[in-house]
XYZ file of C-alpha atoms in Angstrom:
292
model
C -12.266 -33.793 6.290
C -12.262 -34.297 9.910
C -14.519 -31.614 10.666
C -16.976 -33.215 8.197
C -16.782 -36.822 9.206
C -17.840 -35.802 13.040
C -20.281 -34.344 12.051
C -21.337 -36.558 9.555
C -21.053 -39.597 12.741
C -22.785 -37.246 14.961
C -25.721 -36.708 12.379
C -25.872 -41.191 12.020
C -26.130 -41.141 15.957
C -28.565 -38.707 16.698
C -31.081 -40.899 13.920
C -29.855 -43.937 15.259
C -30.986 -42.853 18.752
C -34.716 -41.824 17.946
C -35.421 -45.050 15.939
C -34.348 -45.941 19.040
C -36.865 -44.593 21.181
C -39.599 -44.931 18.312
C -38.620 -48.687 18.669
C -38.973 -48.522 22.030
C -41.744 -46.576 22.930
C -43.760 -49.042 20.328
C -42.600 -51.872 22.792
C -40.394 -53.891 19.724
C -37.466 -53.397 21.648
C -36.818 -54.135 25.200
C -36.054 -51.173 27.478
C -32.015 -51.080 28.399
C -30.330 -49.875 31.095
C -28.638 -46.520 30.797
C -25.264 -47.178 28.673
C -21.922 -46.650 30.198
C -20.279 -43.688 27.889
C -17.456 -44.132 25.451
C -14.600 -43.012 25.232
C -13.243 -41.341 21.985
C -10.651 -39.280 20.971
C -11.212 -35.277 21.323
C -12.838 -33.390 18.666
C -11.126 -30.192 16.946
C -12.403 -27.926 19.775
C -11.734 -30.035 22.491
C -7.893 -30.228 20.849
C -8.306 -25.983 20.695
C -9.690 -26.459 24.329
C -6.571 -27.915 25.531
C -4.193 -25.517 23.399
C -5.887 -22.699 25.339
C -5.145 -23.974 29.012
C -1.440 -24.597 28.036
C -0.863 -21.592 25.991
C -3.294 -18.619 27.102
C -2.605 -16.900 30.127
C -6.189 -14.996 30.014
C -7.861 -18.512 29.890
C -10.321 -18.940 32.890
C -11.259 -15.345 32.151
C -13.169 -16.898 29.267
C -13.442 -20.618 30.795
C -17.234 -20.119 32.198
C -18.328 -18.628 28.575
C -16.802 -21.854 27.086
C -18.115 -24.511 28.958
C -22.229 -22.892 28.286
C -21.074 -23.004 24.701
C -20.284 -26.549 24.645
C -23.498 -27.485 26.892
C -25.437 -25.453 24.668
C -24.352 -26.203 21.112
C -20.814 -28.013 20.839
C -21.725 -27.443 15.930
C -21.885 -23.529 17.352
C -18.377 -24.096 18.863
C -17.217 -26.432 16.540
C -18.074 -23.942 13.926
C -15.843 -20.811 15.780
C -13.020 -23.497 16.308
C -12.530 -23.858 12.251
C -13.584 -20.422 11.395
C -10.332 -19.322 13.745
C -8.207 -22.586 12.764
C -8.871 -21.069 8.872
C -7.829 -17.150 9.412
C -4.966 -18.531 11.210
C -3.751 -20.888 8.018
C -4.438 -17.713 5.764
C -2.052 -15.078 8.045
C 0.810 -17.946 8.313
C 0.316 -18.143 4.725
C 0.165 -14.436 4.067
C 3.657 -13.833 6.024
C 5.619 -16.955 3.995
C 4.118 -14.975 0.829
C 6.368 -11.063 2.180
C 9.237 -14.086 2.698
C 9.901 -14.205 -0.722
C 7.834 -11.544 -3.341
C 6.662 -14.255 -5.629
C 4.428 -12.445 -8.293
C 3.059 -12.966 -11.887
C 4.418 -11.464 -14.988
C 3.633 -8.335 -16.208
C 1.966 -9.152 -20.126
C 3.927 -8.489 -22.879
C 4.456 -6.128 -24.898
C 3.628 -6.832 -28.749
C 6.751 -4.240 -29.466
C 8.951 -2.130 -27.238
C 8.291 1.083 -27.127
C 10.501 3.583 -26.041
C 8.589 5.178 -22.698
C 8.336 9.234 -22.454
C 11.432 10.775 -19.631
C 9.211 11.253 -16.434
C 9.403 15.559 -15.529
C 9.036 17.096 -12.356
C 6.144 19.863 -14.328
C 3.790 16.449 -14.533
C 3.840 16.197 -10.051
C 5.014 19.626 -9.143
C 3.635 23.074 -11.665
C 7.485 24.677 -12.110
C 5.620 28.005 -12.143
C 4.005 27.854 -8.945
C 7.619 27.565 -6.909
C 9.950 29.874 -8.689
C 9.530 32.094 -6.275
C 10.749 29.560 -3.167
C 14.004 28.575 -1.585
C 15.199 25.320 -1.861
C 13.905 24.081 1.542
C 10.289 25.469 0.947
C 11.140 23.358 -2.235
C 11.537 20.333 -0.310
C 9.233 20.358 2.962
C 6.296 20.526 -0.343
C 8.063 17.563 -2.031
C 8.052 15.699 0.477
C 4.700 16.801 2.308
C 2.993 15.811 -1.344
C 4.613 12.349 -0.881
C 3.820 12.024 2.598
C 0.516 9.764 1.884
C 1.468 7.674 -0.807
C 3.201 4.941 -1.078
C 6.416 6.593 -1.782
C 9.671 7.515 -0.211
C 11.151 11.031 -0.874
C 13.923 13.348 -0.969
C 15.724 16.183 -2.113
C 19.668 15.540 -3.069
C 22.399 18.153 -3.695
C 22.899 18.520 -7.172
C 26.535 17.649 -6.974
C 25.528 14.206 -4.860
C 22.934 13.810 -7.996
C 25.664 14.208 -10.241
C 27.791 11.139 -8.688
C 24.611 8.774 -9.030
C 24.256 9.829 -12.567
C 28.078 8.774 -13.280
C 27.878 5.730 -11.676
C 24.587 4.768 -12.321
C 25.818 4.885 -16.613
C 28.633 3.254 -15.515
C 26.955 0.164 -13.430
C 22.768 0.374 -14.887
C 22.475 -3.188 -13.218
C 23.020 -4.246 -9.697
C 21.698 -6.084 -6.710
C 20.830 -4.865 -3.081
C 20.207 -6.768 -0.565
C 17.244 -6.575 1.559
C 16.508 -7.927 4.994
C 13.446 -10.789 5.419
C 12.102 -12.145 7.819
C 13.719 -15.230 6.912
C 17.051 -14.080 6.119
C 17.819 -12.224 2.825
C 15.924 -11.428 -0.420
C 17.748 -9.628 -3.402
C 16.389 -7.060 -5.657
C 17.585 -6.096 -8.673
C 18.122 -2.697 -9.637
C 17.875 -1.100 -13.423
C 19.270 2.116 -13.998
C 17.885 3.780 -17.287
C 18.312 7.929 -17.189
C 16.479 9.386 -14.481
C 15.223 6.146 -13.637
C 15.502 3.553 -11.424
C 13.553 -0.232 -11.452
C 13.907 -2.095 -9.170
C 12.613 -5.845 -9.147
C 13.314 -9.138 -6.400
C 15.727 -11.608 -8.561
C 13.183 -14.262 -8.221
C 11.335 -12.812 -10.180
C 13.695 -11.405 -12.669
C 15.345 -15.432 -12.573
C 11.959 -16.105 -14.130
C 10.218 -13.711 -16.291
C 12.940 -11.729 -17.328
C 12.093 -8.064 -19.038
C 8.405 -9.161 -18.324
C 9.582 -9.229 -14.750
C 7.092 -7.131 -12.070
C 8.892 -3.870 -10.446
C 8.409 -3.438 -6.532
C 9.369 -0.014 -6.739
C 10.356 2.672 -9.219
C 12.212 5.553 -8.682
C 12.732 8.048 -10.566
C 14.730 11.755 -9.911
C 13.729 15.220 -11.327
C 16.663 17.468 -12.713
C 15.350 20.727 -12.915
C 15.557 21.976 -9.953
C 19.338 21.489 -10.187
C 20.370 24.429 -10.983
C 18.269 26.965 -10.829
C 18.053 25.819 -6.716
C 20.737 23.290 -6.397
C 19.050 20.050 -5.975
C 17.039 17.204 -7.588
C 14.253 16.138 -6.158
C 14.039 12.414 -6.336
C 10.356 9.909 -5.801
C 10.175 6.113 -5.135
C 6.400 4.370 -5.862
C 6.290 1.061 -4.425
C 4.299 -1.851 -4.698
C 3.063 -2.511 -0.489
C 1.850 -6.290 -1.857
C 5.815 -6.466 -1.815
C 7.684 -3.794 0.150
C 6.812 -1.932 3.794
C 7.493 1.321 4.037
C 10.609 0.733 5.518
C 12.004 -1.719 3.368
C 11.603 0.765 0.297
C 13.550 3.519 2.147
C 16.518 0.538 3.113
C 16.043 0.034 -1.310
C 16.905 3.880 -1.074
C 19.295 4.336 0.900
C 21.186 1.944 0.169
C 20.973 2.811 -3.785
C 22.735 6.077 -2.117
C 24.839 4.038 -0.566
C 26.602 2.237 -3.419
C 25.872 5.105 -6.303
C 26.286 8.335 -4.194
C 30.229 8.693 -3.612
C 30.571 5.247 -2.848
C 33.614 3.896 -0.746
C 36.311 2.257 -2.026
C 34.669 -1.521 -1.008
C 31.622 -0.636 -1.778
C 33.212 0.313 -5.748
C 35.111 -2.679 -6.430
C 31.641 -4.107 -5.610
C 30.474 -2.478 -8.067
C 33.152 -3.085 -10.801
C 33.525 -6.822 -9.990
C 29.523 -7.402 -10.497
C 29.476 -5.012 -14.067
C 33.126 -6.456 -14.932
C 33.412 -10.209 -13.157
C 30.265 -11.639 -12.599
C 31.425 -14.674 -12.967
C 34.232 -13.835 -9.616
C 30.998 -11.914 -7.947
C 29.975 -13.171 -4.323
C 25.812 -12.420 -3.344
C 27.347 -12.962 0.679
C 29.923 -9.905 -0.469
C 26.962 -7.273 -0.266
C 24.871 -8.360 2.371
C 28.568 -8.450 4.909
C 28.968 -4.898 3.933
C 24.929 -4.591 4.587
C 25.513 -6.099 7.725
C 28.663 -3.350 9.381
C 26.411 -0.541 8.314
C 23.471 -2.821 10.967
C 26.147 -3.196 13.910
C 28.428 0.063 13.232
């Protein structure tokens, strides 16, 4: 608004000067002595330049160019400063949006349809890997997902058996996710060989229609023949980055694969005594790992 007002005032001032010049040329107005300078409040460009002087150690390098631009095209300098301010606001808004993952709900389904379990053969042709070792298969698996928005792992079959048993016993849990402005809680829901992760703020708002930020699938087809279970978790890159997705995957394994006594107690309490559950305990456990 201030920028438009400044432009309007400049236009009116120029028009007044032109009209005055025409009247003096026609000898309708008397010639006046040179006017005194009028001091006004700084424009956006002037304020921005003062800020550069105080905050930017490289200001002197560009001072001559800025001064020249001020003299030749004040309006152009104002326009560039306005664009810079808008870009800065957009960057700040984007960073704030990533601090807490608020997203629109998924379209509500007309009826509940049982999803078909995902199969390894849909991702990796089993006949092409039957003669390969578990190490070779693991390398192929991680290479395949390296270029995708995903986290992948090769899990020993015994470890997955423990994960599956705990997932059946504790089908829903919360994980704290470190963010720029604190922690965000993410709900994990297990169903069969899949786990779906949703920011708690979205889950509270939209329930079953809440958009997920990560979908994790375990493929147990090679458990008996190769002794491994392949895992892939695809994440929404507008909500999570790669390190945040890896953090959630690590936390899931810590709680569901041979958990410590303290983590087992938290799983039990969340499932059987939710009214007594304290969210801060999850953060304390995570911070104890980070400090150790």
